Coordinates of C-alpha atoms in Angstrom, one line a residue:
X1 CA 33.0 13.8 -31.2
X2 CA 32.9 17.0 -29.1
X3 CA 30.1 17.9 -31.0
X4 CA 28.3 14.6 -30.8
X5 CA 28.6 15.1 -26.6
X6 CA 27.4 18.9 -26.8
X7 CA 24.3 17.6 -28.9
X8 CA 23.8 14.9 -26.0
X9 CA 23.9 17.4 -23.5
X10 CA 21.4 19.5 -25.0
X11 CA 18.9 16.2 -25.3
X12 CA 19.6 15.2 -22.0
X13 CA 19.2 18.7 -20.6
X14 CA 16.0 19.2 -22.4
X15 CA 14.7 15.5 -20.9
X16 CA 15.7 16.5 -17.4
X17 CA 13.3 19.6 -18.0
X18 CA 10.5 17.7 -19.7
X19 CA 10.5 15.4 -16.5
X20 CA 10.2 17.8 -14.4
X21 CA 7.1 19.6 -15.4
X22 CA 5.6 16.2 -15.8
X23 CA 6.3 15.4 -12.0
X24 CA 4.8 18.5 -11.6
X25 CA 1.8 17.3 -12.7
X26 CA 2.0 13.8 -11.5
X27 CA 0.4 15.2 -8.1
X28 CA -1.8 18.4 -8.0
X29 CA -2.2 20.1 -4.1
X30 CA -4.8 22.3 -4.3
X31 CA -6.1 24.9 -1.2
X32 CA -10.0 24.8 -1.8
X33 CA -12.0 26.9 0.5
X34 CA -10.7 25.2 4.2
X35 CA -9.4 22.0 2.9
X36 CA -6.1 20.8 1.2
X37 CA -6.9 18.6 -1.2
X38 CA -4.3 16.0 -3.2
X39 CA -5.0 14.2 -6.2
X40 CA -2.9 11.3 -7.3
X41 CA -2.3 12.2 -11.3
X42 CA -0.9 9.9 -12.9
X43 CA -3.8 8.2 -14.2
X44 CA -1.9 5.6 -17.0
X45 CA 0.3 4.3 -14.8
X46 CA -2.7 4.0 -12.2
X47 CA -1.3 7.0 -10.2
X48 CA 1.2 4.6 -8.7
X49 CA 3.4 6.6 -6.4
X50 CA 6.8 7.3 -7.4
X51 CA 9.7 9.2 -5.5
X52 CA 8.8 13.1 -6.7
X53 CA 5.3 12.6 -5.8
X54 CA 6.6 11.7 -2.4
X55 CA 8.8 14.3 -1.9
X56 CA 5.8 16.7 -3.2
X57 CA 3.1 15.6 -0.8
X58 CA 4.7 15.0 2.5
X59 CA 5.9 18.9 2.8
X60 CA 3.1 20.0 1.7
X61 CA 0.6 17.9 4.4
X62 CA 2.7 19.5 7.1
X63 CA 2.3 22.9 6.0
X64 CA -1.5 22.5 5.7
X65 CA -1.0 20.6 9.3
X66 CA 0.3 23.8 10.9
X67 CA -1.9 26.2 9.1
X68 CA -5.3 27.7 11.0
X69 CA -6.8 28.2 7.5
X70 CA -7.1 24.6 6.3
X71 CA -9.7 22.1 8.4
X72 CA -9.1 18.7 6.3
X73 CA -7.4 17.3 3.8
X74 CA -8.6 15.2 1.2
X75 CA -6.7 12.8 -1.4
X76 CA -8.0 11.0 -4.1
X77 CA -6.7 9.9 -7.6
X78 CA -7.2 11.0 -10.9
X79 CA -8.6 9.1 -13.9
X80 CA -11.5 7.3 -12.2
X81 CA -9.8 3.4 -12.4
X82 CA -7.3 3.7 -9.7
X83 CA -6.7 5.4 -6.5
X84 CA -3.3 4.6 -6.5
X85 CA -2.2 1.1 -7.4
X86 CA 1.0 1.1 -5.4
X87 CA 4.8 2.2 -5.6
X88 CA 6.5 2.3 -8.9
X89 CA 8.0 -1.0 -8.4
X90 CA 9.7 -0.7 -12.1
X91 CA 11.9 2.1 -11.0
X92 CA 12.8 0.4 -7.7
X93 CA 13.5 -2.6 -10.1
X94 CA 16.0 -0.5 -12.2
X95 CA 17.7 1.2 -9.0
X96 CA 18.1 -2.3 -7.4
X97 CA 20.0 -3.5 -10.1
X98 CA 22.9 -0.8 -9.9
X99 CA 23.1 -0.3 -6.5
X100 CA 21.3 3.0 -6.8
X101 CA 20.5 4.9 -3.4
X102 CA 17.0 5.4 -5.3
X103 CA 16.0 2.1 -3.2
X104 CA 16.7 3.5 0.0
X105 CA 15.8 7.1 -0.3
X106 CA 12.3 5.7 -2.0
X107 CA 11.3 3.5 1.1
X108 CA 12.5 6.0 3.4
X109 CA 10.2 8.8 1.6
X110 CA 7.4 6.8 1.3
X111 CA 7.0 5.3 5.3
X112 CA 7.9 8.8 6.6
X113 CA 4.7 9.6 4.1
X114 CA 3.0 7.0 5.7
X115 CA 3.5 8.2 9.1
X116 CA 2.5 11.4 8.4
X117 CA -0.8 10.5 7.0
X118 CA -0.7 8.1 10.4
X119 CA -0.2 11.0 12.9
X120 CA -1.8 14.1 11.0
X121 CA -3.1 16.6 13.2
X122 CA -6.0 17.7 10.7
X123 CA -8.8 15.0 9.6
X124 CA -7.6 13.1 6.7
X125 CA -10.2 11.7 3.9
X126 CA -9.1 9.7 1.4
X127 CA -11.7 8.7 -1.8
X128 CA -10.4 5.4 -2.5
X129 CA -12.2 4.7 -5.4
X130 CA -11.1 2.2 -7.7
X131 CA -8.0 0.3 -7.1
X132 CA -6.2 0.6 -4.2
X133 CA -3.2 -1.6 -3.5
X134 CA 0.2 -1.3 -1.8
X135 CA 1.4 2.0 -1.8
X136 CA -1.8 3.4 -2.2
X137 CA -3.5 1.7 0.9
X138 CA -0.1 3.3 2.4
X139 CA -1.5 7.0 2.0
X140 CA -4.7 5.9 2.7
X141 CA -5.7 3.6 5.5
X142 CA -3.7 5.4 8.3
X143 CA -5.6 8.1 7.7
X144 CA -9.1 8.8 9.6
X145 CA -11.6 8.3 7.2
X146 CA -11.4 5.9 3.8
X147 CA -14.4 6.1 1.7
X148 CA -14.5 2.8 -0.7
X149 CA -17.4 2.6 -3.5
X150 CA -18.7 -0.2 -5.5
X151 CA -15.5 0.2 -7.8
X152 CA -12.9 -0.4 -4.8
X153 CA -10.4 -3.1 -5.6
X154 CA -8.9 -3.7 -2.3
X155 CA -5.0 -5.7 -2.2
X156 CA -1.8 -5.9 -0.6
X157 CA -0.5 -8.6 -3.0
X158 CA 3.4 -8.1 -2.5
X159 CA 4.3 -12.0 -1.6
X160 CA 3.8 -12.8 -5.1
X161 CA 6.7 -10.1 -6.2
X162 CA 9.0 -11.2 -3.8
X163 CA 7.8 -8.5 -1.2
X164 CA 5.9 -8.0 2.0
X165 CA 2.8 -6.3 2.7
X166 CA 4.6 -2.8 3.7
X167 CA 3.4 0.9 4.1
X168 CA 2.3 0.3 7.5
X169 CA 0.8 -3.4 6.6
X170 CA 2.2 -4.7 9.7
X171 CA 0.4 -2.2 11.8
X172 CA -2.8 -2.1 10.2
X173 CA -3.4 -5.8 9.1
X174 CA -2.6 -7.4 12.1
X175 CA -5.8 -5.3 13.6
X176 CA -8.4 -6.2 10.9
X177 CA -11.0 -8.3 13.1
X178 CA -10.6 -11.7 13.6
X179 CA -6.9 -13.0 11.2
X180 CA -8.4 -11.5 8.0
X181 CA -5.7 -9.5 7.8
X182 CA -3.3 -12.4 8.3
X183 CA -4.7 -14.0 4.8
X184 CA -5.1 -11.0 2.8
X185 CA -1.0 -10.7 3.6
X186 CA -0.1 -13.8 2.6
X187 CA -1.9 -14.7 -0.1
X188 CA -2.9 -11.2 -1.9
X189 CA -6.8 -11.7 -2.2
X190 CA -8.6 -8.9 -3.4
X191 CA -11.4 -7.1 -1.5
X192 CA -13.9 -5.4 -3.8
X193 CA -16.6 -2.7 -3.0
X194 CA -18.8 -2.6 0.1
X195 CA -16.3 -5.6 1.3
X196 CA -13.2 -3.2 2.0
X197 CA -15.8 -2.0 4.1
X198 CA -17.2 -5.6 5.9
X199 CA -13.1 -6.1 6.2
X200 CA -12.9 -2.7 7.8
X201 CA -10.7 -1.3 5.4
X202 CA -12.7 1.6 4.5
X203 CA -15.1 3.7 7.3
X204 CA -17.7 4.6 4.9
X205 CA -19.0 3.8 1.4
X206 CA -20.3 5.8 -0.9
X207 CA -21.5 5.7 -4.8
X208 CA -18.5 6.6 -7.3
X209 CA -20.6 8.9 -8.9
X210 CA -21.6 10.6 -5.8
X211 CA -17.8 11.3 -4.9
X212 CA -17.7 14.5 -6.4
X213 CA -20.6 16.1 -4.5
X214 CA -19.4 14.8 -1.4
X215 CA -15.8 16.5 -2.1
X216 CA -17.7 20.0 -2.3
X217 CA -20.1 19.7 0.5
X218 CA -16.6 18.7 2.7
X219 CA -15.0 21.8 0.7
X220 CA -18.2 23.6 1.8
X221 CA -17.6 22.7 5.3
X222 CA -17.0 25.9 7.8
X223 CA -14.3 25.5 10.0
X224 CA -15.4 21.6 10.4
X225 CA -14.3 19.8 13.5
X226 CA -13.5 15.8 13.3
X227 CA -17.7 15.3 14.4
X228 CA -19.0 17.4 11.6
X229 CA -16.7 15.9 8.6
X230 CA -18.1 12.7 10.3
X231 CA -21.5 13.3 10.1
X232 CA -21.4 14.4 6.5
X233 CA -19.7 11.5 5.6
X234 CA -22.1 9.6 7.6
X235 CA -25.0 11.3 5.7
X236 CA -23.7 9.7 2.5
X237 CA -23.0 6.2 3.5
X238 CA -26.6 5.8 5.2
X239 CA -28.2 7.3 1.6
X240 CA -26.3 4.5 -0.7
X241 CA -28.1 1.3 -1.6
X242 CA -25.4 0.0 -3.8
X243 CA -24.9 -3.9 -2.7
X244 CA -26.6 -3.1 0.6
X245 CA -27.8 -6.7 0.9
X246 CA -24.4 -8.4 0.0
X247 CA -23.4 -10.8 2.7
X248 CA -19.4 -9.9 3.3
X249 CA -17.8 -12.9 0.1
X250 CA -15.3 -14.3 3.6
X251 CA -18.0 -14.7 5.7
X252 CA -18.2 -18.7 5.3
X253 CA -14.7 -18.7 5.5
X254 CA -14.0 -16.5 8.2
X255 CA -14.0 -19.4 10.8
X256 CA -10.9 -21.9 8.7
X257 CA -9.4 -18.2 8.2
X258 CA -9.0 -17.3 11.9
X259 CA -8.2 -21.1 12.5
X260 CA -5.4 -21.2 10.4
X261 CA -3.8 -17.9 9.9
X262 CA -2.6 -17.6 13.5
X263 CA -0.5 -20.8 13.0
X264 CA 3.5 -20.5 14.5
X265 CA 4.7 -21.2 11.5
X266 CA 4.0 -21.6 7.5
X267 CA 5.2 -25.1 7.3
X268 CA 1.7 -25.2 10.2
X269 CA -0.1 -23.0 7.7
X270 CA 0.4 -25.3 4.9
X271 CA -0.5 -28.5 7.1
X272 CA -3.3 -27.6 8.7
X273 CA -4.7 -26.6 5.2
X274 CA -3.4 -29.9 3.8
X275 CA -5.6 -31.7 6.6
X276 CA -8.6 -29.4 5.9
X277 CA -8.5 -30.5 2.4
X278 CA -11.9 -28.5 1.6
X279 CA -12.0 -26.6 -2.0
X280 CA -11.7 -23.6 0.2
X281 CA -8.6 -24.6 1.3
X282 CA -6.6 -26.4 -1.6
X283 CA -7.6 -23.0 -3.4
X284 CA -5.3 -21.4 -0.4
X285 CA -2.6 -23.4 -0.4
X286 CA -2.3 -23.1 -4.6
X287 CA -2.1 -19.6 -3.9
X288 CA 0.5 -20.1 -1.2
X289 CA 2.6 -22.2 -3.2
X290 CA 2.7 -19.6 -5.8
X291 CA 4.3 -17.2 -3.8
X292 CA 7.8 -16.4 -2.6
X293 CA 8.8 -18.9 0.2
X294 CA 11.1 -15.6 2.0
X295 CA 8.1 -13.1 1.4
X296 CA 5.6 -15.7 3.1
X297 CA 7.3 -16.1 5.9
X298 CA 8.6 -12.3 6.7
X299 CA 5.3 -11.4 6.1
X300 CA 4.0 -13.8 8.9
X301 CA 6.9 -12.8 11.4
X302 CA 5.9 -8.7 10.2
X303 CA 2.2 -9.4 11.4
X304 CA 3.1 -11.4 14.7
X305 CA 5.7 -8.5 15.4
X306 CA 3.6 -5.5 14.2
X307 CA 0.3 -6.3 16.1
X308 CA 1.7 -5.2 19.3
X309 CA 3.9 -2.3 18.2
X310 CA 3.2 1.4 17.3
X311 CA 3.0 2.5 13.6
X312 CA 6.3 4.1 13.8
X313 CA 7.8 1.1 15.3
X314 CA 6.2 -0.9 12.7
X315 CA 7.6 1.5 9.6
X316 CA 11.0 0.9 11.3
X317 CA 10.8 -2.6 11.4
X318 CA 9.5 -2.6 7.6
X319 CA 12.4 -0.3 6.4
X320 CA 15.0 -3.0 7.4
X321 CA 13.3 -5.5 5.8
X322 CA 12.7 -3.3 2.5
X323 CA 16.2 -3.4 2.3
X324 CA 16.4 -7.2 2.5
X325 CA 14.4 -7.8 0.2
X326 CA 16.1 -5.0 -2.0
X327 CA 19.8 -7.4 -1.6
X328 CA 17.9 -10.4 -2.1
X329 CA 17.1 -12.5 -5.9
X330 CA 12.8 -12.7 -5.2
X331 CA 11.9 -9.0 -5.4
X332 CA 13.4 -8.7 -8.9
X333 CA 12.1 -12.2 -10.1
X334 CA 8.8 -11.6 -9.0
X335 CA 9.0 -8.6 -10.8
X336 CA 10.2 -9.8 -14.1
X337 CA 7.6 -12.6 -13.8
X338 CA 4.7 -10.7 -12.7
X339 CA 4.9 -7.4 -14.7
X340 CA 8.0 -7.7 -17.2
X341 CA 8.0 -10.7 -19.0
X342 CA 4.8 -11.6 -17.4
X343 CA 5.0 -15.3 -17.8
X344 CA 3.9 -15.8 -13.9
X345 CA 6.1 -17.9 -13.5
X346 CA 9.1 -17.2 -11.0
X347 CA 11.6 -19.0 -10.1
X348 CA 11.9 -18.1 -6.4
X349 CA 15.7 -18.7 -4.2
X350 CA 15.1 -20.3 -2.1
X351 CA 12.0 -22.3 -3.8
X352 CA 10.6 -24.5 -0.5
X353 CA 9.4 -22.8 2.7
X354 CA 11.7 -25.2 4.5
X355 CA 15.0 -24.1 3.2
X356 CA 14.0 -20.1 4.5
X357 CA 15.9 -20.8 7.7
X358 CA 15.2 -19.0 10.9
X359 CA 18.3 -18.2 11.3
X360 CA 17.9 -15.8 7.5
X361 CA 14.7 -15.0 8.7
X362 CA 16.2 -13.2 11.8
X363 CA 18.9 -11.7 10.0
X364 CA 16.1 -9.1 8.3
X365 CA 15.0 -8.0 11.1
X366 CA 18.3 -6.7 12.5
X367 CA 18.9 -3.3 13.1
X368 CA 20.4 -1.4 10.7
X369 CA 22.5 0.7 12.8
X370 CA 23.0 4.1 11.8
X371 CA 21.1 3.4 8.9
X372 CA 17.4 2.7 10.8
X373 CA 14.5 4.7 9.2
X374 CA 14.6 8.3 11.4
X375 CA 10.8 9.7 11.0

C-alpha cells in the first residue's frame, strides 16, 4: 500500500509541475520597446480568466505602472476567437461545492484586477477582438481605450447562470447612454461589431486584420503621452469602412428600452412589457422569464446602487454579493444547465420574481464585516 501512495505522490507531484508551466503560459507579459503588453493565452478555453492568470497580471501592471521605461500597456487575447470570454466559472463551480476558499480568493483577485485596470496611471489599450464577455469586459472596459472590430461579440450574460453582471458592471453599465446598459444586464443581449461601439462600449473600431499593425505602430510610439496614443488610434478608426453605414440594431428600440428599464421594480419591468405587448417586447419578457428570478433582481438594485457610486465602491458592493450568490442554489444550477449538462433548462429557487423578497434582497447587500473586499 505504501508503495501504491509513494507512486501517487510522484503522479501528483509531477501534475502539480505540469500545471504550473501551463499557467505560465496561460498569460504572456511582454516589455516591447515602451509598452507592456498582455496577451490572454488560453485560446481553447477562449482565454477565460482563471485565478493564476490573475495573480500573474495584477503585479505585473503595477510594476510597469511605476516604471519610467514603459508608456502603455496593451492586452489582447490570443487565438483570434475570443478576447477573453469571462471567468472560469467551472472551477468556481467545483470550489463552491466544497466550501473551498478558491471562491473568495477568485472574486477578490479578479475586482482588485479590475480596479487596477480602473485606476492605472499609464494609458491602457485593450484589442477586444472577438468575444468579450464577463470577465473579460472586466480587464477591459475600465481601461482608457477599447478597440472593438467587426468580430466583437459584446455580453454580460450572468442572469441566465444565476449571477450578476460583475467586474465593475455596476459602475460601467449604469453609465452607458440612455438605460442600454440596464437591458444588456438583465437580459444578456449580445452587442456585435461597430455596435459595442454605437453602445459606447468600445472607443474606437478598427479592422481585425489591421490589429497587428496598429499594435507596432503603438509599440513604435516614443515616449507617447495619453494625446498621441489617441491620435494613432484615432488614425485607424477614421481609415476603416467595415459596416460604416450600419444604423446602431437598438436604435428602434432605444425609446421602450429607456421607458422601461428604469422601472422600481421587476414585477414593473415585466408589466409594463406585458402592456406594451409589441414583438419587441414579448421577445424581452421570454428572455426575462428565462432567467434567474434572484440574479434579475440584484442585478437591477447593482445598477440603481452603482450609478452614483465610485468604481471601488461599486467592486465592494459586488464582492458581497459574489459571495451570495456563491451560498445560494442559482449560480450552480445555471451552471449545470447552461454549460454542464447543457439542457437550458434550470430550475431556479426561488422560481417567481415575487417570492425574491426584499427583505433577501437586502440581506446581499450587507456588509461583510471584516471580510469586505480591501483593494
Amino acid at each position: 500500500r505504501l508503495r501504491a501512495l509513494n507512486r501517487l505522490q510522484v503522479i501528483f507531484q509531477h501534475l502539480k509541475m505540469s500545471k504550473q508551466t501551463d499557467s505560465a503560459a496561460e498569460v504572456l507579459l511582454e516589455k516591447k520597446g515602451g509598452a507592456g503588453v498582455i496577451t490572454l493565452n488560453r485560446p481553447k478555453a477562449l482565454n477565460a480568466l482563471n485565478l493564476p492568470m490573475i495573480q500573474k497580471i495584477y503585479p505585473q501592471i503595477k510594476t510597469w505602472e511605476q516604471d519610467p521605461g514603459t508608456f502603455l500597456i496593451i492586452i489582447k487575447g490570443a487565438g483570434g476567437k475570443a478576447f477573453c470570454a469571462g471567468g472560469d466559472i467551472r472551477a468556481l463551480t467545483e470550489a463552491g461545492k466544497v466550501g473551498d476558499k478558491l471562491i473568495q480568493d477568485f472574486f477578490i483577485g479578479e475586482y482588485r484586477l479590475n480596479n487596477a485596470v480602473g485606476t492605472c496611471k499609464k494609458p491602457y489599450v485593450a484589442l477586444i477582438d472577438g468575444i468579450t464577455m464577463g470577465g473579460g469586459v472586466g480587464v477591459s472596459v475600465h481601461g482608457h481605450f477599447r478597440v472593438a472590430t467587426e468580430k466583437t461579440v459584446f455580453a454580460m450574460p450572468e442572469t441566465a447562470i444565476g449571477l450578476f453582471p460583475d467586474v465593475g458592471g455596476g459602475y460601467f453599465l449604469p453609465r452607458l447612454s440612455g438605460k442600454i446598459g440596464y437591458y444588456l444586464a438583465l437580459t444578456g443581449c449580445r452587442l456585435k461589431g461597430r455596435d459595442v461601439l454605437k453602445a459606447g462600449i468600445a472607443t474606437h473600431f478598427v479592422e481585425s486584420e489591421k490589429l497587428p499593425a496598429l499594435e507596432k505602430d503603438l509599440i513604435a510610439l516614443k515616449s507617447p503621452s495619453k494625446e498621441k496614443i489617441a491620435d494613432l488610434l484615432n488614425s485607424y478608426h477614421m481609415k476603416c469602412t467595415i459596416d460604416q453605414e450600419k444604423e446602431f440594431s437598438l436604435d428602434e428600440h432605444m425609446e421602450k428600452i429607456n421607458r422601461y428599464s428604469p422601472a422600481n421594480s421587476m414585477e414593473e419591468i415585466v408589466k409594463k412589457l406585458k402592456q406594451d405587448g409589441s414583438p419587441f417586447a414579448m421577445k424581452q419578457l421570454e428572455t426575462i422569464n428565462k432567467m434567474s428570478p434572484t440574479s434579475l433582481k440584484l442585478t437591477l438594485r447593482q445598477l440603481r446602487e452603482g450609478a452614483s457610486m465610485s468604481l471601488q465602491e461599486v467592486l465592494r458592493m459586488e464582492y458581497r454579493l459574489s459571495q451570495a450568490c456563491m451560498k445560494g442554489h442559482d449560480f450552480y444550477e445555471g451552471v449545470r444547465a447552461v454549460l454542464i449538462d447543457k439542457d437550458q433548462s434550470p430550475k431556479w429557487k426561488p422560481a417567481a420574481l415575487e417570492e425574491v423578497s426584499d427583505e433577501f434582497v437586502d440581506s446581499c447587500f450587507k456588509s461583510l464585516g471584516n471580510d469586505e473586499l480591501k483593494l
